[in-house]
Short mmCIF file of C-alpha atoms and ligand atoms in Angstrom, two decimals:
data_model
loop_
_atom_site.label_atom_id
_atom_site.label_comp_id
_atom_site.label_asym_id
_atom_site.label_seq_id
_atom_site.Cartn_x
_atom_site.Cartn_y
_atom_site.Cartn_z
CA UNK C 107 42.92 64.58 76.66
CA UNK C 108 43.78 67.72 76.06
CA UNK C 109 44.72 69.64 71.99
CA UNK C 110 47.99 69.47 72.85
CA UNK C 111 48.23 65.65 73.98
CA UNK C 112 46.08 64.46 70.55
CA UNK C 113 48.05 66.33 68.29
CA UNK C 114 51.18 65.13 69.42
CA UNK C 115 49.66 61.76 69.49
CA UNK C 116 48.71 62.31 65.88
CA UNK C 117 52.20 63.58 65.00
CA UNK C 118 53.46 60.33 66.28
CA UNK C 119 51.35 58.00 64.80
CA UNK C 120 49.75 59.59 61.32
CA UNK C 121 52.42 59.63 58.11
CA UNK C 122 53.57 63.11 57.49
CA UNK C 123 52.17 63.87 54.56
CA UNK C 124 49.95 67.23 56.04
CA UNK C 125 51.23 69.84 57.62
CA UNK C 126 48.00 70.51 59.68
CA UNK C 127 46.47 73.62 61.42
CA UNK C 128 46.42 73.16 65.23
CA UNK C 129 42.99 72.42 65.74
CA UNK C 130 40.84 69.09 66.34
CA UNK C 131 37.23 68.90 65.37
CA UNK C 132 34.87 67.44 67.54
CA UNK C 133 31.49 68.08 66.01
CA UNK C 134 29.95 69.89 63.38
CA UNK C 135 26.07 71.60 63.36
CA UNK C 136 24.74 73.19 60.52
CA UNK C 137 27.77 75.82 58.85
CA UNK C 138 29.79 75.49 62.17
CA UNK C 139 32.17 72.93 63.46
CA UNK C 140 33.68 72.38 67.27
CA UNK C 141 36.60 72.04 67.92
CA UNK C 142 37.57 69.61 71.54
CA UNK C 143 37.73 72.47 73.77
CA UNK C 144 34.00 73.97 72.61
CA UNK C 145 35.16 76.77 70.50
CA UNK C 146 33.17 76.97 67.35
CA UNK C 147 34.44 77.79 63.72
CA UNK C 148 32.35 79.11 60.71
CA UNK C 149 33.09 76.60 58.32
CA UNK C 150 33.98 77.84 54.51
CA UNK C 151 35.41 74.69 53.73
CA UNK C 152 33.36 72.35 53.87
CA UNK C 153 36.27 69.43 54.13
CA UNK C 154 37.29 70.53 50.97
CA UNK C 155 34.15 71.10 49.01
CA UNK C 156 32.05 67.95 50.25
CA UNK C 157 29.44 69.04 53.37
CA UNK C 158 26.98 70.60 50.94
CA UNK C 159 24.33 70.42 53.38
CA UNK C 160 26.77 71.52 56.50
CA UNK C 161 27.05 69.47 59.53
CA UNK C 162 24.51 67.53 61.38
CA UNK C 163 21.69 67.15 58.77
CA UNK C 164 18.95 65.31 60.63
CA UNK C 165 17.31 63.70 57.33
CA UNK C 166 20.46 63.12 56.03
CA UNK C 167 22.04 61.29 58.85
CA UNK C 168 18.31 59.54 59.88
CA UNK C 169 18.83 57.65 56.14
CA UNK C 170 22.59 56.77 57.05
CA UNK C 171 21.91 55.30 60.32
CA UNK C 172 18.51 53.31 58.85
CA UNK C 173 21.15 51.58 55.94
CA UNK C 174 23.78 50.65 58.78
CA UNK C 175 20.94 48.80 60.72
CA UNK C 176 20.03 47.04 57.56
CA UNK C 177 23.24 46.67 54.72
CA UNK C 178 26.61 48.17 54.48
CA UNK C 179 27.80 45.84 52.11
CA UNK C 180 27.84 43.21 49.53
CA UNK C 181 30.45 43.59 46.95
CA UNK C 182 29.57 43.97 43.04
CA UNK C 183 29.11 40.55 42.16
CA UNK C 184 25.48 40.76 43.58
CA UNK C 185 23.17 44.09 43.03
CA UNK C 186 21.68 46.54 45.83
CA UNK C 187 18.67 48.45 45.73
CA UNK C 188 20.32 52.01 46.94
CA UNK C 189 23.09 51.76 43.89
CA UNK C 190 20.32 51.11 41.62
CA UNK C 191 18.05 54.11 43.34
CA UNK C 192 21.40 56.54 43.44
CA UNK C 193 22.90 55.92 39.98
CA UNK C 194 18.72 56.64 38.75
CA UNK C 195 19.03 60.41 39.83
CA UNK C 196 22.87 60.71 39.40
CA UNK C 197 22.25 59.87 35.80
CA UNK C 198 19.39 62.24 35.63
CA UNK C 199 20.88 64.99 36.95
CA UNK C 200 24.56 64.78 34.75
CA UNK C 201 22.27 64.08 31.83
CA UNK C 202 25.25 61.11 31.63
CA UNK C 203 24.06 57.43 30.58
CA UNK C 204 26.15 55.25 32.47
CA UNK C 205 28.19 55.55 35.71
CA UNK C 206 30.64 53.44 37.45
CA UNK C 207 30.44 53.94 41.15
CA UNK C 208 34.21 54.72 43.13
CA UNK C 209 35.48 54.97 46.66
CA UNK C 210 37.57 58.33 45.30
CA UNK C 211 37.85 61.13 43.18
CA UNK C 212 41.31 59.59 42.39
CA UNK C 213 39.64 56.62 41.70
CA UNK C 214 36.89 58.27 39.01
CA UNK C 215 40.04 59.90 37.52
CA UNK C 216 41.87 56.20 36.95
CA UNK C 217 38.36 55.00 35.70
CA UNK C 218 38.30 57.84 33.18
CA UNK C 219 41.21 57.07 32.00
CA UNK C 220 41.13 53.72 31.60
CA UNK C 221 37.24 54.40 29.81
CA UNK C 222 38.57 56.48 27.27
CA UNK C 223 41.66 54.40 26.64
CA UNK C 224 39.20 50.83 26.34
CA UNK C 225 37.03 53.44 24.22
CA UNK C 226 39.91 53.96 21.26
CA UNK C 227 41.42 50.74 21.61
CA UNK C 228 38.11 49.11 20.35
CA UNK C 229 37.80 51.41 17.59
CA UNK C 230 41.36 51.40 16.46
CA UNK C 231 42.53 47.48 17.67
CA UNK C 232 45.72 48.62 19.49
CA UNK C 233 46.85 49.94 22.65
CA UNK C 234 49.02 53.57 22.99
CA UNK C 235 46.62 56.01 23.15
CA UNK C 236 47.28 59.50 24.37
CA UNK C 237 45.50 62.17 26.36
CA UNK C 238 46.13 65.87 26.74
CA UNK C 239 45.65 67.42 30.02
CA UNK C 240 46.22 70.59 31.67
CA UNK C 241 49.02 72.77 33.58
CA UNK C 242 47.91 73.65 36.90
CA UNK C 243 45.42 70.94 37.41
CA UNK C 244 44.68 68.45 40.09
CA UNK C 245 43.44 64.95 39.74
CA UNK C 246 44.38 63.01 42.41
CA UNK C 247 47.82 61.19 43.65
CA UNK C 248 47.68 57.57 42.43
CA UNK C 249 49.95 57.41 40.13
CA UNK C 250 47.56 57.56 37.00
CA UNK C 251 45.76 60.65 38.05
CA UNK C 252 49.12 61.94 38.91
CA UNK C 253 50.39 61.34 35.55
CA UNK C 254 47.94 63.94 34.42
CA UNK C 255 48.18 66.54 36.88
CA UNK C 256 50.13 69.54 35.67
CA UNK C 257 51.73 70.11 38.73
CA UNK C 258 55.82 69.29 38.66
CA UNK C 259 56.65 68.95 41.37
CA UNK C 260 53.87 66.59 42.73
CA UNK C 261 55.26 64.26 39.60
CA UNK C 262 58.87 64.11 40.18
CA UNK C 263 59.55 61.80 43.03
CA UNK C 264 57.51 59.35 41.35
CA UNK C 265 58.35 59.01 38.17
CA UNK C 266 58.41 57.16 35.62
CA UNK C 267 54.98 58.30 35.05
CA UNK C 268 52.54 56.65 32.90
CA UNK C 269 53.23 57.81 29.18
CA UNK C 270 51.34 59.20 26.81
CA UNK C 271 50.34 62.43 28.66
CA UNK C 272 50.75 65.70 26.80
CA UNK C 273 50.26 69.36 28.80
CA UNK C 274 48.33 72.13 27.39
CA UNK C 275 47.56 75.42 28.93
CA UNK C 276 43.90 75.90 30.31
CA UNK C 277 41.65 78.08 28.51
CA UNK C 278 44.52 78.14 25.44
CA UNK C 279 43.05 76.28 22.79
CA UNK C 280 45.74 76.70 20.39
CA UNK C 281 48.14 74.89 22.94
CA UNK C 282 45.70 72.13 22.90
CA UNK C 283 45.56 72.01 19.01
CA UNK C 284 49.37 71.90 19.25
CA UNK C 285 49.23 68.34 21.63
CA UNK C 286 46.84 66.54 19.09
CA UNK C 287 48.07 63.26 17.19
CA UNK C 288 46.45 60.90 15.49
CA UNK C 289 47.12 58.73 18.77
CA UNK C 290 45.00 61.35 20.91
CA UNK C 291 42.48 59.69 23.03
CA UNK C 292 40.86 62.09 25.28
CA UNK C 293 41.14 65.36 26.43
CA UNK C 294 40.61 66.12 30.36
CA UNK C 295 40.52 69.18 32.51
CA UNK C 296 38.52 70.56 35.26
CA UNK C 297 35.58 72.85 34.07
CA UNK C 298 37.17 75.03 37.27
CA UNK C 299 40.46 74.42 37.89
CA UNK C 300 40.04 74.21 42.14
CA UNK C 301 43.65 73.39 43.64
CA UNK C 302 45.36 75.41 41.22
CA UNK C 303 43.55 78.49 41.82
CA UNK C 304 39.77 78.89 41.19
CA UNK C 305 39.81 78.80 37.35
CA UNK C 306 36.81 78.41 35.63
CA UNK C 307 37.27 77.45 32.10
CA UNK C 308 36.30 79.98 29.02
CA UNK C 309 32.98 79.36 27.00
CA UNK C 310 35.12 79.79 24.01
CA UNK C 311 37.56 77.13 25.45
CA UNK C 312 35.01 75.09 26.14
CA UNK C 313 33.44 75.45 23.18
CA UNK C 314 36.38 75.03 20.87
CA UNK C 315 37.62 71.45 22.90
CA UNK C 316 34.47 70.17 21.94
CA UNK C 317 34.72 70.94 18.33
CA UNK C 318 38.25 69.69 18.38
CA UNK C 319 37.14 66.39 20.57
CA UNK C 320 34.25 66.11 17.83
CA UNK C 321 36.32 66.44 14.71
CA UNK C 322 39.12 64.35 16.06
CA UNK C 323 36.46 61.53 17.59
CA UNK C 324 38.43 62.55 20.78
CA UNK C 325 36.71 61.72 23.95
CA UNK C 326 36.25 64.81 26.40
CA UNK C 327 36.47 64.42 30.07
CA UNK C 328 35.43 66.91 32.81
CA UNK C 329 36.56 66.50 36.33
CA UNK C 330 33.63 67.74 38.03
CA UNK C 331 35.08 66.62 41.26
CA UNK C 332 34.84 69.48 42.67
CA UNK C 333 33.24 72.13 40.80
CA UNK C 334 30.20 69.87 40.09
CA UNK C 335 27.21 69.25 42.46
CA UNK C 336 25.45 72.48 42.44
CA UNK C 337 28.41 74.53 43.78
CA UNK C 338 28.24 76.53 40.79
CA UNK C 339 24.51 77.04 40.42
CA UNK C 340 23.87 74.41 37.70
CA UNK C 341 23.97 70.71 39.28
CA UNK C 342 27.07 70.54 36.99
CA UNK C 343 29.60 73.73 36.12
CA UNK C 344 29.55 72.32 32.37
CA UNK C 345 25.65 72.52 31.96
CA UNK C 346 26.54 76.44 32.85
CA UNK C 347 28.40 76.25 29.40
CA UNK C 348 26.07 73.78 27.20
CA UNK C 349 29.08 72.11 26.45
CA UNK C 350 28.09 68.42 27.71
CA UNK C 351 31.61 65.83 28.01
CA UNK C 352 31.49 61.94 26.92
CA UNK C 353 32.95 60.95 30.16
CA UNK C 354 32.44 62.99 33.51
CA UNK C 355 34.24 62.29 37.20
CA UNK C 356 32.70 63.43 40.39
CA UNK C 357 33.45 62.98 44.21
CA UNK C 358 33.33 65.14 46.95
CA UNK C 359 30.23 66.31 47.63
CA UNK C 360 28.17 62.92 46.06
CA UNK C 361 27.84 61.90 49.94
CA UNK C 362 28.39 64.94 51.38
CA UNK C 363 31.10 63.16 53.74
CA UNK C 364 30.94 58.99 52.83
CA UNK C 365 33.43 58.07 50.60
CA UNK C 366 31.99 57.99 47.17
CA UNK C 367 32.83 58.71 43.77
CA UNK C 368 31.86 58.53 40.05
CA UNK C 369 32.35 58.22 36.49
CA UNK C 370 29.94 58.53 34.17
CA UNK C 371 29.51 58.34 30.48
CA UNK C 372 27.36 58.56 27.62
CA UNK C 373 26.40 55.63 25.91
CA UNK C 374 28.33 56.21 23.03
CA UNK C 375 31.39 55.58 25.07
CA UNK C 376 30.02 52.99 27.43
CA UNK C 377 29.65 50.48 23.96
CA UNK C 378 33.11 50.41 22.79
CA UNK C 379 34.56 50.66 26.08
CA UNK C 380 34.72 49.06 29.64
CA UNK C 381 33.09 45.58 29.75
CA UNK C 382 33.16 42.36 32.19
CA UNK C 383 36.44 41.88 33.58
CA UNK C 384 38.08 45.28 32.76
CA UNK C 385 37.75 47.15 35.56
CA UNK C 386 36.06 46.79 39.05
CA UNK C 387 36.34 47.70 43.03
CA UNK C 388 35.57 45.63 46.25
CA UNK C 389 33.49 48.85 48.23
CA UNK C 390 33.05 50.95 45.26
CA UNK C 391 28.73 52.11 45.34
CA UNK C 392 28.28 49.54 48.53
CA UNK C 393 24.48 50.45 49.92
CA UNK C 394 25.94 52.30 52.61
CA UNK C 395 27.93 55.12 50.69
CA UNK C 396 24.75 54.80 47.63
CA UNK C 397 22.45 55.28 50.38
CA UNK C 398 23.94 58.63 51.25
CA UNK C 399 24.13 59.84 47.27
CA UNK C 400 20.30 58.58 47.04
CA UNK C 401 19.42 60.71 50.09
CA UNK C 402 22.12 63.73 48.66
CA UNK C 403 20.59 64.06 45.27
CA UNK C 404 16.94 63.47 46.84
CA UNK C 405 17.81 66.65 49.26
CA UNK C 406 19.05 68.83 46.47
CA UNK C 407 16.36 68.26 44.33
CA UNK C 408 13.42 68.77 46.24
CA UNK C 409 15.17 71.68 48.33
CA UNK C 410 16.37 73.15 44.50
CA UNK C 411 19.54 73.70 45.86
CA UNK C 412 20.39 75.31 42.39
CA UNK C 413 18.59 78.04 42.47
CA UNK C 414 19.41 78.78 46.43
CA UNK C 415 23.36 78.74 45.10
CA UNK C 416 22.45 80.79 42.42
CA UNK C 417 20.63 83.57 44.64
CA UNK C 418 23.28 83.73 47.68
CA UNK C 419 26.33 83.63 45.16
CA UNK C 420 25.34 87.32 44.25
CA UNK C 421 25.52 88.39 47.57
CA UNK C 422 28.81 86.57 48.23
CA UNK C 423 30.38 87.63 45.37
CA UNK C 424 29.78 91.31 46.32
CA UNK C 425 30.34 91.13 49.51
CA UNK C 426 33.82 89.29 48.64
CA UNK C 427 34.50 92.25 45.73
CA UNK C 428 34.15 95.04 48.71
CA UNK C 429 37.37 93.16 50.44
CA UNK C 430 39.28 93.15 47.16
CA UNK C 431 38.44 97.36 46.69
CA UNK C 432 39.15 97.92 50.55
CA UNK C 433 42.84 96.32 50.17
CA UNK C 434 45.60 96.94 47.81
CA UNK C 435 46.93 93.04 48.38
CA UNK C 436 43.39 91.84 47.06
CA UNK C 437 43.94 91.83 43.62
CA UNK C 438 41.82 89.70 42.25
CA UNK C 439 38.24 87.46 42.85
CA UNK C 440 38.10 84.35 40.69
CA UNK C 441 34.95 81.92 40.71
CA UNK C 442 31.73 80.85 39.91
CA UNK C 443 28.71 80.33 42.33
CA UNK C 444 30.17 78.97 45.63
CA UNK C 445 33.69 78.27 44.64
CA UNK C 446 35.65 81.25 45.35
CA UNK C 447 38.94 82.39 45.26
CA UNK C 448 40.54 86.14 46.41
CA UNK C 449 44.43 86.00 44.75
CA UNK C 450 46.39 87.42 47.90
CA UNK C 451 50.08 89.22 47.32
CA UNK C 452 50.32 88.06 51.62
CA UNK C 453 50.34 84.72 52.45
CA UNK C 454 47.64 83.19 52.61
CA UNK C 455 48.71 80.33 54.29
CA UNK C 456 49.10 83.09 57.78
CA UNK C 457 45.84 84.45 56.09
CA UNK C 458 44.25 80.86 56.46
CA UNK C 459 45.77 80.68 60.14
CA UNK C 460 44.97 83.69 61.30
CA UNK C 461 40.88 83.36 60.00
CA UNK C 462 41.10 80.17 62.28
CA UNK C 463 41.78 81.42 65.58
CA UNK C 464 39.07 84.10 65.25
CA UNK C 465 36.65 81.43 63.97
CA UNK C 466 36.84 81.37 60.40
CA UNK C 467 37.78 78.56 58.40
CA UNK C 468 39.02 79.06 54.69
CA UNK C 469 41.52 76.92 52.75
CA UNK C 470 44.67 77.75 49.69
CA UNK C 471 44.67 77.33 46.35
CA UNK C 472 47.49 77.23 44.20
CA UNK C 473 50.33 79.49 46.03
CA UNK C 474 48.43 82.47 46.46
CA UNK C 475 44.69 82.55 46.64
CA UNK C 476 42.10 82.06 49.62
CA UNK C 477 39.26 79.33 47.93
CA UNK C 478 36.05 79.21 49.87
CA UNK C 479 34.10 76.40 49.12
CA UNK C 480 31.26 76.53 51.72
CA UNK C 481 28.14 74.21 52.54
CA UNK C 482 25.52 75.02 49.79
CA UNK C 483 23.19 75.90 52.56
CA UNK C 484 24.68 79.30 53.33
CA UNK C 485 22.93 82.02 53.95
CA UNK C 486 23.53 85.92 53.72
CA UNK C 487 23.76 85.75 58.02
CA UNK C 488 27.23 83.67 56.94
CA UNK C 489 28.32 85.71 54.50
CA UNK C 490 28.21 88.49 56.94
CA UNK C 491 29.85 87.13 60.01
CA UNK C 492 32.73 85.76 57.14
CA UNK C 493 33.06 89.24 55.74
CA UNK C 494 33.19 90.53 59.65
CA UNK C 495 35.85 88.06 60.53
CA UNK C 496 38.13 88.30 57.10
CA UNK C 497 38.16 91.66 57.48
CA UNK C 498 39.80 92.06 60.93
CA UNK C 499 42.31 88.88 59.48
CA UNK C 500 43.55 91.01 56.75
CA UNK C 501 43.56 94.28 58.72
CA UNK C 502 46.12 92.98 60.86
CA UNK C 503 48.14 91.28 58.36
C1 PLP M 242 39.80 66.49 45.19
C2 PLP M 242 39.97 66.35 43.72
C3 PLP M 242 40.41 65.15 43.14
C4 PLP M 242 40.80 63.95 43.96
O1 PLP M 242 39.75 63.46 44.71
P1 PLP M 242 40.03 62.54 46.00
O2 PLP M 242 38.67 62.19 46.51
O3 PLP M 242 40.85 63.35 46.95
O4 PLP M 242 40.75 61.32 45.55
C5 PLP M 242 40.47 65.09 41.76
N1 PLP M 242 40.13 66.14 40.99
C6 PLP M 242 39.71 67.30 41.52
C7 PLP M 242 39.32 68.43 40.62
C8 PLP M 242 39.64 67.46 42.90
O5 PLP M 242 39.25 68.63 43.42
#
């Protein structure tokens, strides 16, 4: 079959909840995907933040297809050896004590919220608890991860929403001060804000929730979902801060492509909260997808993919700053490590477009800025050929 045929095939049979680019993906190698007709795309993407190691990864797929030829699944009434190997050095490396394995990020977002919630009603002996989240974020679309994302007009169809959710404005701790009752049960954000525009969060922000969370016995949560992983250059963005949260959620990257999610806690939380017959999931951390996060973390340790981040984000970020002086419509570069965002005065949406038919792939964020999230294992070669490609895009905008 030809594009043409599949993606009116797909526009026939898929819900229309995407208003795709014109391309189908075949296969992916390394930083590059193909698309069905051969032509290949430098991929600064990374399907949204989760192919850390690119496309293709021999060890990586080797360990996959060895746990489908023994286990895919059991359910969590039994245990299985590769949960019990992939929650060891998940644990380790969020410095968390307990996690809770998902199928989503959604899904570590309801868990969160449910964890804190369990946490206060122990310690108080009633229900209607509160939590303050932020404008501008992005947790997910079930309806209890949409009930904290600040974002309007992703609410309003759906509403009633669960209660008890209070806004604040990133990085304005004063605003958060202002939400606080004595009914406040956690406050959540994401250390960098991804959909709604490549924000990272202030040290002093930071800082100051965690006094607040610690005065207040109010439980902090970080979506790491997508910041977290070693895309900023610490395996988590809030270890770049100090500033450590009771309860953490991650996804995307955790099996680079299988999916997995988490929430994890301290141990402090994890006794007063979540116990037998609160909460659960049929797949949720099968062998198959814990598998993948055993081999993930395993890769990223011994290959320090830290300190690789941490090298080729200078070069990116200067290469990305020479765009931004060359045109007047670059006003800004946002980000930390490899989560980047240029704010755009064009749309970026024909920006996005346009990178795609000369081989580039890049994604939105919020209504005006062009996030690259790439595979971890980029190199300054990539950067390059990006920089080479962008360039002529926004030229001929
Ligand atoms: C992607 C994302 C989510 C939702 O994760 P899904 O796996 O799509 O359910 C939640 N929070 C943040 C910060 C995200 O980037």
């Amino acid at each position: 079959m030809n594009k043409m045929t599949y993606i009116e095939n797909a526009e026939k049979e898929l819900l229309h909840t995407y208003n795709r680019f014109q391309v189908v993906f075949d296969h992916g190698d390394g930083m590059y995907l193909y698309d069905t007709e051969g032509k290949s795309y430098l991929d600064f993407a990374a399907g949204i933040a989760v192919s850390a190691f690119g496309y293709n990864n021999k060890e990586y797929n080797e360990a996959l297809k060895a746990q489908i030829d023994k286990l895919l699944h059991t359910s969590n009434l039994y245990y299985n050896v590769p949960a019990i190997h992939a929650a060891e050095r998940l644990l380790k490396a969020s410095q968390m004590d307990r996690v809770f394995f998902t199928n989503s990020g959604t899904e570590a977002i309801e868990g969160a919220i449910k964890a804190a919630k369990k946490y206060a009603y122990t310690r108080d002996g009633e229900a209607g608890h509160e939590i303050i989240a932020m404008e501008h974020s992005f947790h997910g679309r079930s309806l209890g991860a949409l009930a904290v994302t600040g974002n309007a007009h992703y609410r309003e169809p759906f509403g009633p929403m669960m209660p008890g959710v209070k806004f604040a404005t990133f990085n304005d701790l004063e605003s958060v001060k202002a939400q606080i009752t004595d009914k406040t049960c956690a406050i959540l954000f994401e250390t960098v804000q991804g959909e709604g525009g490549i924000y990272p969060a202030t040290k002093e922000f930071m800082e100051g929730v965690r006094a607040l969370c610690d005065e207040h016995d109010i439980l902090l949560i970080l979506d790491e979902i997508q910041c977290g992983m070693g895309r900023t250059g610490e395996m988590f963005a809030w270890q770049t801060y100090g500033v450590k949260p009771d309860i953490m959620t991650y996804a995307k990257a955790l099996g680079c492509g299988v999916p997995v999610g988490a929430f994890l806690m301290t141990e402090k939380v994890a006794e007063k909260s979540l116990v037998p017959g609160d909460h659960g999931t049929t797949y949720g951390g099968n062998p198959f997808v814990c598998a993948a996060v055993d081999k993930v973390l395993e890769m990223m340790e011994r290959e320090q993919i830290t300190d690789h981040v941490k090298e080729i984000a200078v070069y990116f970020e200067q290469q990305l700053d020479t765009l931004v002086e060359k045109y007047d419509f670059l006003t800004e570069r946002r980000g930390v490590g490899l989560m980047q965002g240029l704010v755009c005065e064009k749309p970026v949406g024909a920006v996005a477009k346009e990178a795609l038919e000369k081989g580039l792939i890049v994604i939105s964020a919020g209504s005006n800025v062009i996030r690259m999230v790439p595979p971890l294992i980029i190199e300054k070669e990539h950067v390059d050929e990006m920089i080479g490609k962008l360039d002529e895009v926004l030229s001929e905008i």
